[in-house]
mmCIF file with all atom_site columns, C-alpha atoms in Angstrom:
data_model
loop_
_atom_site.group_PDB
_atom_site.id
_atom_site.type_symbol
_atom_site.label_atom_id
_atom_site.label_alt_id
_atom_site.label_comp_id
_atom_site.label_asym_id
_atom_site.label_entity_id
_atom_site.label_seq_id
_atom_site.pdbx_PDB_ins_code
_atom_site.Cartn_x
_atom_site.Cartn_y
_atom_site.Cartn_z
_atom_site.occupancy
_atom_site.B_iso_or_equiv
_atom_site.pdbx_formal_charge
_atom_site.auth_seq_id
_atom_site.auth_comp_id
_atom_site.auth_asym_id
_atom_site.auth_atom_id
_atom_site.pdbx_PDB_model_num
ATOM 1   C CA . GLY A 1 1   ? 10.111  -5.709  -5.363  1.00 33.00 ? 1   GLY A CA 1
ATOM 2   C CA . GLU A 1 2   ? 10.678  -7.152  -1.933  1.00 33.00 ? 2   GLU A CA 1
ATOM 3   C CA . SER A 1 3   ? 8.643   -5.832  0.934   1.00 36.00 ? 3   SER A CA 1
ATOM 4   C CA . VAL A 1 4   ? 10.076  -3.619  3.643   1.00 35.00 ? 4   VAL A CA 1
ATOM 5   C CA . GLY A 1 5   ? 12.370  -5.747  5.746   1.00 39.00 ? 5   GLY A CA 1
ATOM 6   C CA . LEU A 1 6   ? 14.784  -4.007  8.018   1.00 45.00 ? 6   LEU A CA 1
ATOM 7   C CA . HIS A 1 7   ? 12.691  -2.238  10.628  1.00 58.00 ? 7   HIS A CA 1
ATOM 8   C CA . LEU A 1 8   ? 9.648   -4.437  11.122  1.00 78.00 ? 8   LEU A CA 1
ATOM 9   C CA . PRO A 1 9   ? 8.373   -6.135  14.270  1.00 89.00 ? 9   PRO A CA 1
ATOM 10  C CA . THR A 1 10  ? 8.185   -9.866  13.716  1.00 92.00 ? 10  THR A CA 1
ATOM 11  C CA . LEU A 1 11  ? 5.646   -12.416 14.846  1.00 95.00 ? 11  LEU A CA 1
ATOM 12  C CA . SER A 1 12  ? 6.772   -16.036 14.709  1.00 96.00 ? 12  SER A CA 1
ATOM 13  C CA . VAL A 1 13  ? 4.181   -18.790 14.957  1.00 96.00 ? 13  VAL A CA 1
ATOM 14  C CA . GLN A 1 14  ? 3.910   -22.499 14.366  1.00 97.00 ? 14  GLN A CA 1
ATOM 15  C CA . GLU A 1 15  ? 1.818   -23.847 11.543  1.00 97.00 ? 15  GLU A CA 1
ATOM 16  C CA . GLY A 1 16  ? -1.707  -24.441 12.765  1.00 97.00 ? 16  GLY A CA 1
ATOM 17  C CA . ASP A 1 17  ? -1.567  -21.808 15.491  1.00 96.00 ? 17  ASP A CA 1
ATOM 18  C CA . ASN A 1 18  ? -3.744  -18.718 15.466  1.00 97.00 ? 18  ASN A CA 1
ATOM 19  C CA . SER A 1 19  ? -1.968  -15.435 14.762  1.00 97.00 ? 19  SER A CA 1
ATOM 20  C CA . ILE A 1 20  ? -2.894  -11.999 16.022  1.00 96.00 ? 20  ILE A CA 1
ATOM 21  C CA . ILE A 1 21  ? -1.358  -8.937  14.416  1.00 96.00 ? 21  ILE A CA 1
ATOM 22  C CA . ASN A 1 22  ? -1.990  -5.588  16.022  1.00 94.00 ? 22  ASN A CA 1
ATOM 23  C CA . CYS A 1 23  ? -2.060  -2.066  14.704  1.00 93.00 ? 23  CYS A CA 1
ATOM 24  C CA . ALA A 1 24  ? -2.571  1.321   16.308  1.00 92.00 ? 24  ALA A CA 1
ATOM 25  C CA . TYR A 1 25  ? -3.998  4.037   14.114  1.00 89.00 ? 25  TYR A CA 1
ATOM 26  C CA . SER A 1 26  ? -3.684  7.745   14.567  1.00 83.00 ? 26  SER A CA 1
ATOM 27  C CA . ASN A 1 27  ? -6.706  9.555   13.195  1.00 85.00 ? 27  ASN A CA 1
ATOM 28  C CA . SER A 1 28  ? -9.917  9.299   15.184  1.00 86.00 ? 28  SER A CA 1
ATOM 29  C CA . ALA A 1 29  ? -11.777 10.627  12.137  1.00 85.00 ? 29  ALA A CA 1
ATOM 30  C CA . SER A 1 30  ? -10.734 7.687   9.940   1.00 87.00 ? 30  SER A CA 1
ATOM 31  C CA . ASP A 1 31  ? -13.818 5.899   8.700   1.00 87.00 ? 31  ASP A CA 1
ATOM 32  C CA . TYR A 1 32  ? -12.421 2.887   6.957   1.00 90.00 ? 32  TYR A CA 1
ATOM 33  C CA . PHE A 1 33  ? -9.648  0.401   7.702   1.00 93.00 ? 33  PHE A CA 1
ATOM 34  C CA . ILE A 1 34  ? -7.978  -2.243  5.604   1.00 94.00 ? 34  ILE A CA 1
ATOM 35  C CA . TRP A 1 35  ? -5.501  -5.025  6.143   1.00 95.00 ? 35  TRP A CA 1
ATOM 36  C CA . TYR A 1 36  ? -3.024  -5.807  3.391   1.00 95.00 ? 36  TYR A CA 1
ATOM 37  C CA . LYS A 1 37  ? -0.619  -8.698  2.919   1.00 96.00 ? 37  LYS A CA 1
ATOM 38  C CA . GLN A 1 38  ? 2.642   -8.201  1.075   1.00 95.00 ? 38  GLN A CA 1
ATOM 39  C CA . GLU A 1 39  ? 4.673   -11.168 -0.048  1.00 93.00 ? 39  GLU A CA 1
ATOM 40  C CA . SER A 1 40  ? 8.233   -10.908 -1.211  1.00 89.00 ? 40  SER A CA 1
ATOM 41  C CA . GLY A 1 41  ? 8.430   -9.536  -4.721  1.00 85.00 ? 41  GLY A CA 1
ATOM 42  C CA . LYS A 1 42  ? 4.803   -8.445  -4.841  1.00 89.00 ? 42  LYS A CA 1
ATOM 43  C CA . GLY A 1 43  ? 2.732   -5.405  -4.088  1.00 92.00 ? 43  GLY A CA 1
ATOM 44  C CA . PRO A 1 44  ? 0.306   -5.324  -1.145  1.00 94.00 ? 44  PRO A CA 1
ATOM 45  C CA . GLN A 1 45  ? -2.760  -7.494  -1.528  1.00 94.00 ? 45  GLN A CA 1
ATOM 46  C CA . PHE A 1 46  ? -6.148  -6.728  0.051   1.00 92.00 ? 46  PHE A CA 1
ATOM 47  C CA . ILE A 1 47  ? -7.158  -9.127  2.830   1.00 94.00 ? 47  ILE A CA 1
ATOM 48  C CA . ILE A 1 48  ? -10.130 -7.678  4.647   1.00 95.00 ? 48  ILE A CA 1
ATOM 49  C CA . ASP A 1 49  ? -11.647 -4.322  5.489   1.00 93.00 ? 49  ASP A CA 1
ATOM 50  C CA . ILE A 1 50  ? -13.888 -2.837  8.140   1.00 95.00 ? 50  ILE A CA 1
ATOM 51  C CA . ARG A 1 51  ? -15.866 0.371   8.426   1.00 92.00 ? 51  ARG A CA 1
ATOM 52  C CA . SER A 1 52  ? -15.771 2.495   11.532  1.00 92.00 ? 52  SER A CA 1
ATOM 53  C CA . ASN A 1 53  ? -19.384 1.680   12.400  1.00 94.00 ? 53  ASN A CA 1
ATOM 54  C CA . MET A 1 54  ? -18.433 -1.955  12.968  1.00 96.00 ? 54  MET A CA 1
ATOM 55  C CA . ASP A 1 55  ? -16.437 -3.694  15.702  1.00 96.00 ? 55  ASP A CA 1
ATOM 56  C CA . LYS A 1 56  ? -15.748 -6.982  14.003  1.00 97.00 ? 56  LYS A CA 1
ATOM 57  C CA . ARG A 1 57  ? -15.735 -8.490  10.565  1.00 97.00 ? 57  ARG A CA 1
ATOM 58  C CA . GLN A 1 58  ? -14.951 -12.028 9.524   1.00 97.00 ? 58  GLN A CA 1
ATOM 59  C CA . GLY A 1 59  ? -13.600 -13.435 6.323   1.00 95.00 ? 59  GLY A CA 1
ATOM 60  C CA . GLN A 1 60  ? -12.202 -16.777 5.359   1.00 93.00 ? 60  GLN A CA 1
ATOM 61  C CA . ARG A 1 61  ? -9.793  -17.686 8.198   1.00 96.00 ? 61  ARG A CA 1
ATOM 62  C CA . VAL A 1 62  ? -9.361  -13.990 9.022   1.00 97.00 ? 62  VAL A CA 1
ATOM 63  C CA . THR A 1 63  ? -11.110 -11.699 11.468  1.00 98.00 ? 63  THR A CA 1
ATOM 64  C CA . VAL A 1 64  ? -10.565 -7.988  11.933  1.00 97.00 ? 64  VAL A CA 1
ATOM 65  C CA . LEU A 1 65  ? -11.405 -6.313  15.230  1.00 97.00 ? 65  LEU A CA 1
ATOM 66  C CA . LEU A 1 66  ? -11.734 -2.569  15.615  1.00 96.00 ? 66  LEU A CA 1
ATOM 67  C CA . ASN A 1 67  ? -11.574 -0.765  18.955  1.00 95.00 ? 67  ASN A CA 1
ATOM 68  C CA . LYS A 1 68  ? -12.261 2.887   18.293  1.00 92.00 ? 68  LYS A CA 1
ATOM 69  C CA . THR A 1 69  ? -11.927 3.846   21.945  1.00 93.00 ? 69  THR A CA 1
ATOM 70  C CA . VAL A 1 70  ? -8.212  3.101   21.955  1.00 92.00 ? 70  VAL A CA 1
ATOM 71  C CA . LYS A 1 71  ? -7.721  3.425   18.184  1.00 92.00 ? 71  LYS A CA 1
ATOM 72  C CA . HIS A 1 72  ? -6.629  -0.148  17.804  1.00 93.00 ? 72  HIS A CA 1
ATOM 73  C CA . LEU A 1 73  ? -7.066  -2.627  15.016  1.00 94.00 ? 73  LEU A CA 1
ATOM 74  C CA . SER A 1 74  ? -6.177  -6.299  14.990  1.00 96.00 ? 74  SER A CA 1
ATOM 75  C CA . LEU A 1 75  ? -6.043  -9.054  12.417  1.00 97.00 ? 75  LEU A CA 1
ATOM 76  C CA . GLN A 1 76  ? -6.596  -12.610 13.537  1.00 98.00 ? 76  GLN A CA 1
ATOM 77  C CA . ILE A 1 77  ? -5.570  -15.453 11.272  1.00 98.00 ? 77  ILE A CA 1
ATOM 78  C CA . ALA A 1 78  ? -6.907  -18.868 12.191  1.00 97.00 ? 78  ALA A CA 1
ATOM 79  C CA . ALA A 1 79  ? -4.919  -22.050 11.609  1.00 97.00 ? 79  ALA A CA 1
ATOM 80  C CA . THR A 1 80  ? -1.935  -20.160 10.225  1.00 97.00 ? 80  THR A CA 1
ATOM 81  C CA . GLN A 1 81  ? -0.264  -21.784 7.234   1.00 96.00 ? 81  GLN A CA 1
ATOM 82  C CA . PRO A 1 82  ? 3.241   -21.391 5.768   1.00 95.00 ? 82  PRO A CA 1
ATOM 83  C CA . GLY A 1 83  ? 1.672   -19.517 2.855   1.00 95.00 ? 83  GLY A CA 1
ATOM 84  C CA . ASP A 1 84  ? 0.576   -16.837 5.311   1.00 97.00 ? 84  ASP A CA 1
ATOM 85  C CA . SER A 1 85  ? 4.205   -15.807 5.829   1.00 96.00 ? 85  SER A CA 1
ATOM 86  C CA . ALA A 1 86  ? 4.400   -12.214 4.655   1.00 96.00 ? 86  ALA A CA 1
ATOM 87  C CA . VAL A 1 87  ? 4.383   -8.623  5.854   1.00 95.00 ? 87  VAL A CA 1
ATOM 88  C CA . TYR A 1 88  ? 0.995   -7.387  7.014   1.00 96.00 ? 88  TYR A CA 1
ATOM 89  C CA . PHE A 1 89  ? -0.019  -3.734  6.939   1.00 93.00 ? 89  PHE A CA 1
ATOM 90  C CA . CYS A 1 90  ? -3.016  -1.988  8.330   1.00 93.00 ? 90  CYS A CA 1
ATOM 91  C CA . ALA A 1 91  ? -4.215  1.126   6.559   1.00 92.00 ? 91  ALA A CA 1
ATOM 92  C CA . GLU A 1 92  ? -6.678  3.809   7.575   1.00 90.00 ? 92  GLU A CA 1
ATOM 93  C CA . ARG A 1 93  ? -8.567  6.085   5.257   1.00 82.00 ? 93  ARG A CA 1
ATOM 94  C CA . GLY A 1 94  ? -8.388  9.672   6.328   1.00 69.00 ? 94  GLY A CA 1
ATOM 95  C CA . PHE A 1 95  ? -8.837  12.769  4.159   1.00 64.00 ? 95  PHE A CA 1
ATOM 96  C CA . GLN A 1 96  ? -9.551  10.552  1.141   1.00 64.00 ? 96  GLN A CA 1
ATOM 97  C CA . LYS A 1 97  ? -6.164  8.869   1.135   1.00 76.00 ? 97  LYS A CA 1
ATOM 98  C CA . LEU A 1 98  ? -4.760  5.755   2.722   1.00 83.00 ? 98  LEU A CA 1
ATOM 99  C CA . VAL A 1 99  ? -2.280  5.989   5.571   1.00 87.00 ? 99  VAL A CA 1
ATOM 100 C CA . PHE A 1 100 ? -0.365  2.790   6.171   1.00 90.00 ? 100 PHE A CA 1
ATOM 101 C CA . GLY A 1 101 ? 1.059   1.416   9.383   1.00 88.00 ? 101 GLY A CA 1
ATOM 102 C CA . THR A 1 102 ? 4.653   0.285   9.544   1.00 86.00 ? 102 THR A CA 1
ATOM 103 C CA . GLY A 1 103 ? 3.850   -3.375  9.071   1.00 91.00 ? 103 GLY A CA 1
ATOM 104 C CA . THR A 1 104 ? 4.453   -6.645  10.889  1.00 94.00 ? 104 THR A CA 1
ATOM 105 C CA . ARG A 1 105 ? 6.373   -9.580  9.476   1.00 94.00 ? 105 ARG A CA 1
ATOM 106 C CA . LEU A 1 106 ? 4.652   -12.903 10.090  1.00 96.00 ? 106 LEU A CA 1
ATOM 107 C CA . LEU A 1 107 ? 6.890   -15.973 10.010  1.00 96.00 ? 107 LEU A CA 1
ATOM 108 C CA . VAL A 1 108 ? 5.193   -19.366 10.009  1.00 96.00 ? 108 VAL A CA 1
ATOM 109 C CA . SER A 1 109 ? 7.297   -22.401 10.712  1.00 94.00 ? 109 SER A CA 1
ATOM 110 C CA . PRO A 1 110 ? 6.148   -25.927 9.813   1.00 89.00 ? 110 PRO A CA 1
ATOM 111 C CA . LYS B 2 1   ? -8.426  -9.572  -16.312 1.00 68.00 ? 1   LYS B CA 1
ATOM 112 C CA . ALA B 2 2   ? -4.805  -8.428  -16.250 1.00 82.00 ? 2   ALA B CA 1
ATOM 113 C CA . GLY B 2 3   ? -3.542  -6.857  -13.057 1.00 93.00 ? 3   GLY B CA 1
ATOM 114 C CA . VAL B 2 4   ? -1.722  -3.594  -12.517 1.00 96.00 ? 4   VAL B CA 1
ATOM 115 C CA . THR B 2 5   ? 1.563   -3.518  -14.386 1.00 97.00 ? 5   THR B CA 1
ATOM 116 C CA . GLN B 2 6   ? 4.551   -1.335  -13.656 1.00 97.00 ? 6   GLN B CA 1
ATOM 117 C CA . THR B 2 7   ? 7.605   -0.717  -15.760 1.00 97.00 ? 7   THR B CA 1
ATOM 118 C CA . PRO B 2 8   ? 10.453  -0.975  -15.369 1.00 97.00 ? 8   PRO B CA 1
ATOM 119 C CA . ARG B 2 9   ? 10.667  -3.409  -12.455 1.00 96.00 ? 9   ARG B CA 1
ATOM 120 C CA . TYR B 2 10  ? 14.204  -2.370  -11.534 1.00 97.00 ? 10  TYR B CA 1
ATOM 121 C CA . LEU B 2 11  ? 16.093  0.835   -12.171 1.00 97.00 ? 11  LEU B CA 1
ATOM 122 C CA . ILE B 2 12  ? 19.490  2.168   -11.170 1.00 98.00 ? 12  ILE B CA 1
ATOM 123 C CA . LYS B 2 13  ? 20.223  5.873   -11.439 1.00 98.00 ? 13  LYS B CA 1
ATOM 124 C CA . THR B 2 14  ? 22.812  8.292   -10.093 1.00 98.00 ? 14  THR B CA 1
ATOM 125 C CA . ARG B 2 15  ? 22.268  11.370  -7.977  1.00 98.00 ? 15  ARG B CA 1
ATOM 126 C CA . GLY B 2 16  ? 21.057  14.359  -9.921  1.00 98.00 ? 16  GLY B CA 1
ATOM 127 C CA . GLN B 2 17  ? 19.443  12.363  -12.691 1.00 98.00 ? 17  GLN B CA 1
ATOM 128 C CA . GLN B 2 18  ? 15.729  12.161  -13.268 1.00 98.00 ? 18  GLN B CA 1
ATOM 129 C CA . VAL B 2 19  ? 13.548  9.112   -13.683 1.00 98.00 ? 19  VAL B CA 1
ATOM 130 C CA . THR B 2 20  ? 10.118  8.286   -15.082 1.00 98.00 ? 20  THR B CA 1
ATOM 131 C CA . LEU B 2 21  ? 8.128   5.299   -13.895 1.00 98.00 ? 21  LEU B CA 1
ATOM 132 C CA . SER B 2 22  ? 5.073   3.928   -15.634 1.00 98.00 ? 22  SER B CA 1
ATOM 133 C CA . CYS B 2 23  ? 1.899   2.284   -14.395 1.00 98.00 ? 23  CYS B CA 1
ATOM 134 C CA . SER B 2 24  ? -0.881  0.631   -16.381 1.00 98.00 ? 24  SER B CA 1
ATOM 135 C CA . PRO B 2 25  ? -4.032  0.178   -14.286 1.00 97.00 ? 25  PRO B CA 1
ATOM 136 C CA . ILE B 2 26  ? -6.543  -2.612  -14.477 1.00 96.00 ? 26  ILE B CA 1
ATOM 137 C CA . SER B 2 27  ? -8.841  -2.170  -17.444 1.00 95.00 ? 27  SER B CA 1
ATOM 138 C CA . GLY B 2 28  ? -11.793 0.010   -16.481 1.00 92.00 ? 28  GLY B CA 1
ATOM 139 C CA . HIS B 2 29  ? -10.065 1.561   -13.489 1.00 93.00 ? 29  HIS B CA 1
ATOM 140 C CA . ARG B 2 30  ? -9.831  5.325   -13.628 1.00 93.00 ? 30  ARG B CA 1
ATOM 141 C CA . SER B 2 31  ? -7.920  6.084   -10.437 1.00 92.00 ? 31  SER B CA 1
ATOM 142 C CA . VAL B 2 32  ? -4.197  5.562   -10.032 1.00 95.00 ? 32  VAL B CA 1
ATOM 143 C CA . SER B 2 33  ? -2.362  6.171   -6.774  1.00 94.00 ? 33  SER B CA 1
ATOM 144 C CA . TRP B 2 34  ? 1.372   6.136   -6.215  1.00 96.00 ? 34  TRP B CA 1
ATOM 145 C CA . TYR B 2 35  ? 3.188   5.142   -3.032  1.00 96.00 ? 35  TYR B CA 1
ATOM 146 C CA . GLN B 2 36  ? 6.796   5.110   -1.916  1.00 96.00 ? 36  GLN B CA 1
ATOM 147 C CA . GLN B 2 37  ? 7.949   2.218   0.257   1.00 94.00 ? 37  GLN B CA 1
ATOM 148 C CA . THR B 2 38  ? 11.193  2.388   2.237   1.00 91.00 ? 38  THR B CA 1
ATOM 149 C CA . PRO B 2 39  ? 12.494  0.479   5.269   1.00 84.00 ? 39  PRO B CA 1
ATOM 150 C CA . GLY B 2 40  ? 12.565  3.615   7.371   1.00 81.00 ? 40  GLY B CA 1
ATOM 151 C CA . GLN B 2 41  ? 9.291   5.291   6.445   1.00 84.00 ? 41  GLN B CA 1
ATOM 152 C CA . GLY B 2 42  ? 7.168   2.364   5.310   1.00 87.00 ? 42  GLY B CA 1
ATOM 153 C CA . LEU B 2 43  ? 4.449   2.956   2.731   1.00 91.00 ? 43  LEU B CA 1
ATOM 154 C CA . GLN B 2 44  ? 3.801   6.620   2.071   1.00 93.00 ? 44  GLN B CA 1
ATOM 155 C CA . PHE B 2 45  ? 1.217   8.129   -0.226  1.00 93.00 ? 45  PHE B CA 1
ATOM 156 C CA . LEU B 2 46  ? 2.582   10.253  -3.050  1.00 96.00 ? 46  LEU B CA 1
ATOM 157 C CA . PHE B 2 47  ? -0.443  11.267  -5.111  1.00 94.00 ? 47  PHE B CA 1
ATOM 158 C CA . GLU B 2 48  ? -3.600  10.081  -6.779  1.00 93.00 ? 48  GLU B CA 1
ATOM 159 C CA . TYR B 2 49  ? -4.854  10.751  -10.278 1.00 94.00 ? 49  TYR B CA 1
ATOM 160 C CA . PHE B 2 50  ? -8.402  10.370  -11.507 1.00 92.00 ? 50  PHE B CA 1
ATOM 161 C CA . SER B 2 51  ? -9.550  11.204  -15.012 1.00 92.00 ? 51  SER B CA 1
ATOM 162 C CA . GLU B 2 52  ? -6.224  12.866  -15.832 1.00 94.00 ? 52  GLU B CA 1
ATOM 163 C CA . THR B 2 53  ? -6.417  15.192  -12.807 1.00 94.00 ? 53  THR B CA 1
ATOM 164 C CA . GLN B 2 54  ? -4.473  15.040  -9.588  1.00 93.00 ? 54  GLN B CA 1
ATOM 165 C CA . ARG B 2 55  ? -7.120  14.478  -6.950  1.00 89.00 ? 55  ARG B CA 1
ATOM 166 C CA . ASN B 2 56  ? -4.971  14.084  -3.869  1.00 88.00 ? 56  ASN B CA 1
ATOM 167 C CA . LYS B 2 57  ? -1.381  14.666  -2.884  1.00 91.00 ? 57  LYS B CA 1
ATOM 168 C CA . GLY B 2 58  ? 0.913   13.508  -0.089  1.00 91.00 ? 58  GLY B CA 1
ATOM 169 C CA . ASN B 2 59  ? 3.719   15.366  1.623   1.00 92.00 ? 59  ASN B CA 1
ATOM 170 C CA . PHE B 2 60  ? 6.520   15.004  -0.870  1.00 96.00 ? 60  PHE B CA 1
ATOM 171 C CA . PRO B 2 61  ? 8.686   17.742  -2.419  1.00 96.00 ? 61  PRO B CA 1
ATOM 172 C CA . GLY B 2 62  ? 7.955   19.164  -5.831  1.00 96.00 ? 62  GLY B CA 1
ATOM 173 C CA . ARG B 2 63  ? 10.665  16.952  -7.337  1.00 98.00 ? 63  ARG B CA 1
ATOM 174 C CA . PHE B 2 64  ? 8.019   14.255  -7.348  1.00 98.00 ? 64  PHE B CA 1
ATOM 175 C CA . SER B 2 65  ? 5.374   14.721  -9.988  1.00 97.00 ? 65  SER B CA 1
ATOM 176 C CA . GLY B 2 66  ? 2.973   12.641  -11.951 1.00 97.00 ? 66  GLY B CA 1
ATOM 177 C CA . ARG B 2 67  ? 0.442   12.632  -14.694 1.00 97.00 ? 67  ARG B CA 1
ATOM 178 C CA . GLN B 2 68  ? -2.319  10.498  -16.076 1.00 97.00 ? 68  GLN B CA 1
ATOM 179 C CA . PHE B 2 69  ? -3.258  9.941   -19.676 1.00 97.00 ? 69  PHE B CA 1
ATOM 180 C CA . SER B 2 70  ? -6.676  9.605   -21.249 1.00 96.00 ? 70  SER B CA 1
ATOM 181 C CA . ASN B 2 71  ? -6.358  5.807   -21.204 1.00 95.00 ? 71  ASN B CA 1
ATOM 182 C CA . SER B 2 72  ? -5.785  5.998   -17.399 1.00 95.00 ? 72  SER B CA 1
ATOM 183 C CA . ARG B 2 73  ? -2.150  4.970   -17.657 1.00 98.00 ? 73  ARG B CA 1
ATOM 184 C CA . SER B 2 74  ? -0.017  7.003   -15.309 1.00 98.00 ? 74  SER B CA 1
ATOM 185 C CA . GLU B 2 75  ? 3.577   8.082   -15.019 1.00 98.00 ? 75  GLU B CA 1
ATOM 186 C CA . MET B 2 76  ? 5.474   9.515   -12.132 1.00 98.00 ? 76  MET B CA 1
ATOM 187 C CA . ASN B 2 77  ? 8.648   11.507  -12.454 1.00 98.00 ? 77  ASN B CA 1
ATOM 188 C CA . VAL B 2 78  ? 11.350  12.235  -9.925  1.00 98.00 ? 78  VAL B CA 1
ATOM 189 C CA . SER B 2 79  ? 13.812  14.958  -10.840 1.00 96.00 ? 79  SER B CA 1
ATOM 190 C CA . THR B 2 80  ? 17.219  15.682  -9.340  1.00 97.00 ? 80  THR B CA 1
ATOM 191 C CA . LEU B 2 81  ? 17.422  12.301  -7.670  1.00 98.00 ? 81  LEU B CA 1
ATOM 192 C CA . GLU B 2 82  ? 18.795  11.992  -4.151  1.00 97.00 ? 82  GLU B CA 1
ATOM 193 C CA . LEU B 2 83  ? 20.159  8.939   -2.378  1.00 97.00 ? 83  LEU B CA 1
ATOM 194 C CA . GLY B 2 84  ? 17.097  8.970   -0.144  1.00 96.00 ? 84  GLY B CA 1
ATOM 195 C CA . ASP B 2 85  ? 14.828  8.445   -3.137  1.00 97.00 ? 85  ASP B CA 1
ATOM 196 C CA . SER B 2 86  ? 15.961  4.836   -3.291  1.00 97.00 ? 86  SER B CA 1
ATOM 197 C CA . ALA B 2 87  ? 12.761  2.920   -2.656  1.00 96.00 ? 87  ALA B CA 1
ATOM 198 C CA . LEU B 2 88  ? 10.103  0.633   -4.008  1.00 96.00 ? 88  LEU B CA 1
ATOM 199 C CA . TYR B 2 89  ? 7.530   2.711   -5.874  1.00 98.00 ? 89  TYR B CA 1
ATOM 200 C CA . LEU B 2 90  ? 4.105   1.144   -5.915  1.00 97.00 ? 90  LEU B CA 1
ATOM 201 C CA . CYS B 2 91  ? 1.177   1.990   -8.081  1.00 96.00 ? 91  CYS B CA 1
ATOM 202 C CA . ALA B 2 92  ? -2.393  1.074   -7.188  1.00 94.00 ? 92  ALA B CA 1
ATOM 203 C CA . SER B 2 93  ? -5.494  1.325   -9.318  1.00 93.00 ? 93  SER B CA 1
ATOM 204 C CA . SER B 2 94  ? -9.148  1.460   -8.405  1.00 90.00 ? 94  SER B CA 1
ATOM 205 C CA . LEU B 2 95  ? -12.477 2.233   -10.028 1.00 88.00 ? 95  LEU B CA 1
ATOM 206 C CA . GLY B 2 96  ? -12.133 5.622   -8.453  1.00 75.00 ? 96  GLY B CA 1
ATOM 207 C CA . GLY B 2 97  ? -15.636 6.967   -8.123  1.00 69.00 ? 97  GLY B CA 1
ATOM 208 C CA . SER B 2 98  ? -16.178 9.530   -5.404  1.00 65.00 ? 98  SER B CA 1
ATOM 209 C CA . GLY B 2 99  ? -18.046 8.675   -2.241  1.00 59.00 ? 99  GLY B CA 1
ATOM 210 C CA . THR B 2 100 ? -17.569 5.153   -1.007  1.00 59.00 ? 100 THR B CA 1
ATOM 211 C CA . TYR B 2 101 ? -14.119 3.664   -0.966  1.00 67.00 ? 101 TYR B CA 1
ATOM 212 C CA . ASN B 2 102 ? -13.035 1.613   -3.954  1.00 74.00 ? 102 ASN B CA 1
ATOM 213 C CA . GLU B 2 103 ? -10.599 -1.215  -3.337  1.00 83.00 ? 103 GLU B CA 1
ATOM 214 C CA . GLN B 2 104 ? -7.090  -0.501  -4.538  1.00 87.00 ? 104 GLN B CA 1
ATOM 215 C CA . PHE B 2 105 ? -5.164  -3.129  -6.446  1.00 91.00 ? 105 PHE B CA 1
ATOM 216 C CA . PHE B 2 106 ? -1.407  -2.832  -6.277  1.00 94.00 ? 106 PHE B CA 1
ATOM 217 C CA . GLY B 2 107 ? 1.186   -3.528  -8.903  1.00 96.00 ? 107 GLY B CA 1
ATOM 218 C CA . PRO B 2 108 ? 4.480   -5.308  -8.130  1.00 95.00 ? 108 PRO B CA 1
ATOM 219 C CA . GLY B 2 109 ? 6.381   -2.039  -7.872  1.00 96.00 ? 109 GLY B CA 1
ATOM 220 C CA . THR B 2 110 ? 9.470   -0.505  -9.402  1.00 97.00 ? 110 THR B CA 1
ATOM 221 C CA . ARG B 2 111 ? 12.636  -0.852  -7.350  1.00 96.00 ? 111 ARG B CA 1
ATOM 222 C CA . LEU B 2 112 ? 14.641  2.360   -7.775  1.00 97.00 ? 112 LEU B CA 1
ATOM 223 C CA . THR B 2 113 ? 18.226  2.489   -6.578  1.00 97.00 ? 113 THR B CA 1
ATOM 224 C CA . VAL B 2 114 ? 20.038  5.828   -6.553  1.00 97.00 ? 114 VAL B CA 1
ATOM 225 C CA . LEU B 2 115 ? 23.834  5.663   -6.413  1.00 97.00 ? 115 LEU B CA 1
#
């Protein structure tokens, strides 16, 4: 069960750097957004979420920023570690179902 | 608590055949959603079942169908397989109550290859 691999933008960072992964969403009526992490051989795993009435939410080493004006979402990972290497997807909830972005592959080198 | 399990993990079929995939949700979860993941289209929503009823459906042809049993286990079926059906099929379970969003937990997926 490897994650999607052939058509993904890639972000390469050094261990210890901060990473920023961006996502543009399509539906201005979406009220809920989620970031998922998918490692090779696994299904997507929930990282952090944010509701549309918020601009920012912080978790452990991760921060999600929401800009509803330009329909943009970003995931910031502080002090990126090799274990953070994976494909990251944003998802928006619209019409009671999740719509996923195409994903970004994060590569962390030691 | 055991996670979402999917069987089989890998499957090879030929065009024209049909296939049934199985998903066992986390205990206590009543909603099961299915997704197709391909390199070209990414993750796309197929359908969602809640209490044995299809509650939501994506934009896939009628060859794709599903069902849910009284124990919340779910199956999806693809008939008359096409080469383009080759994909990773992911199942996700959640508590499923209406109203606020319930976090979805994904299984490892079933890798289907159509020859």
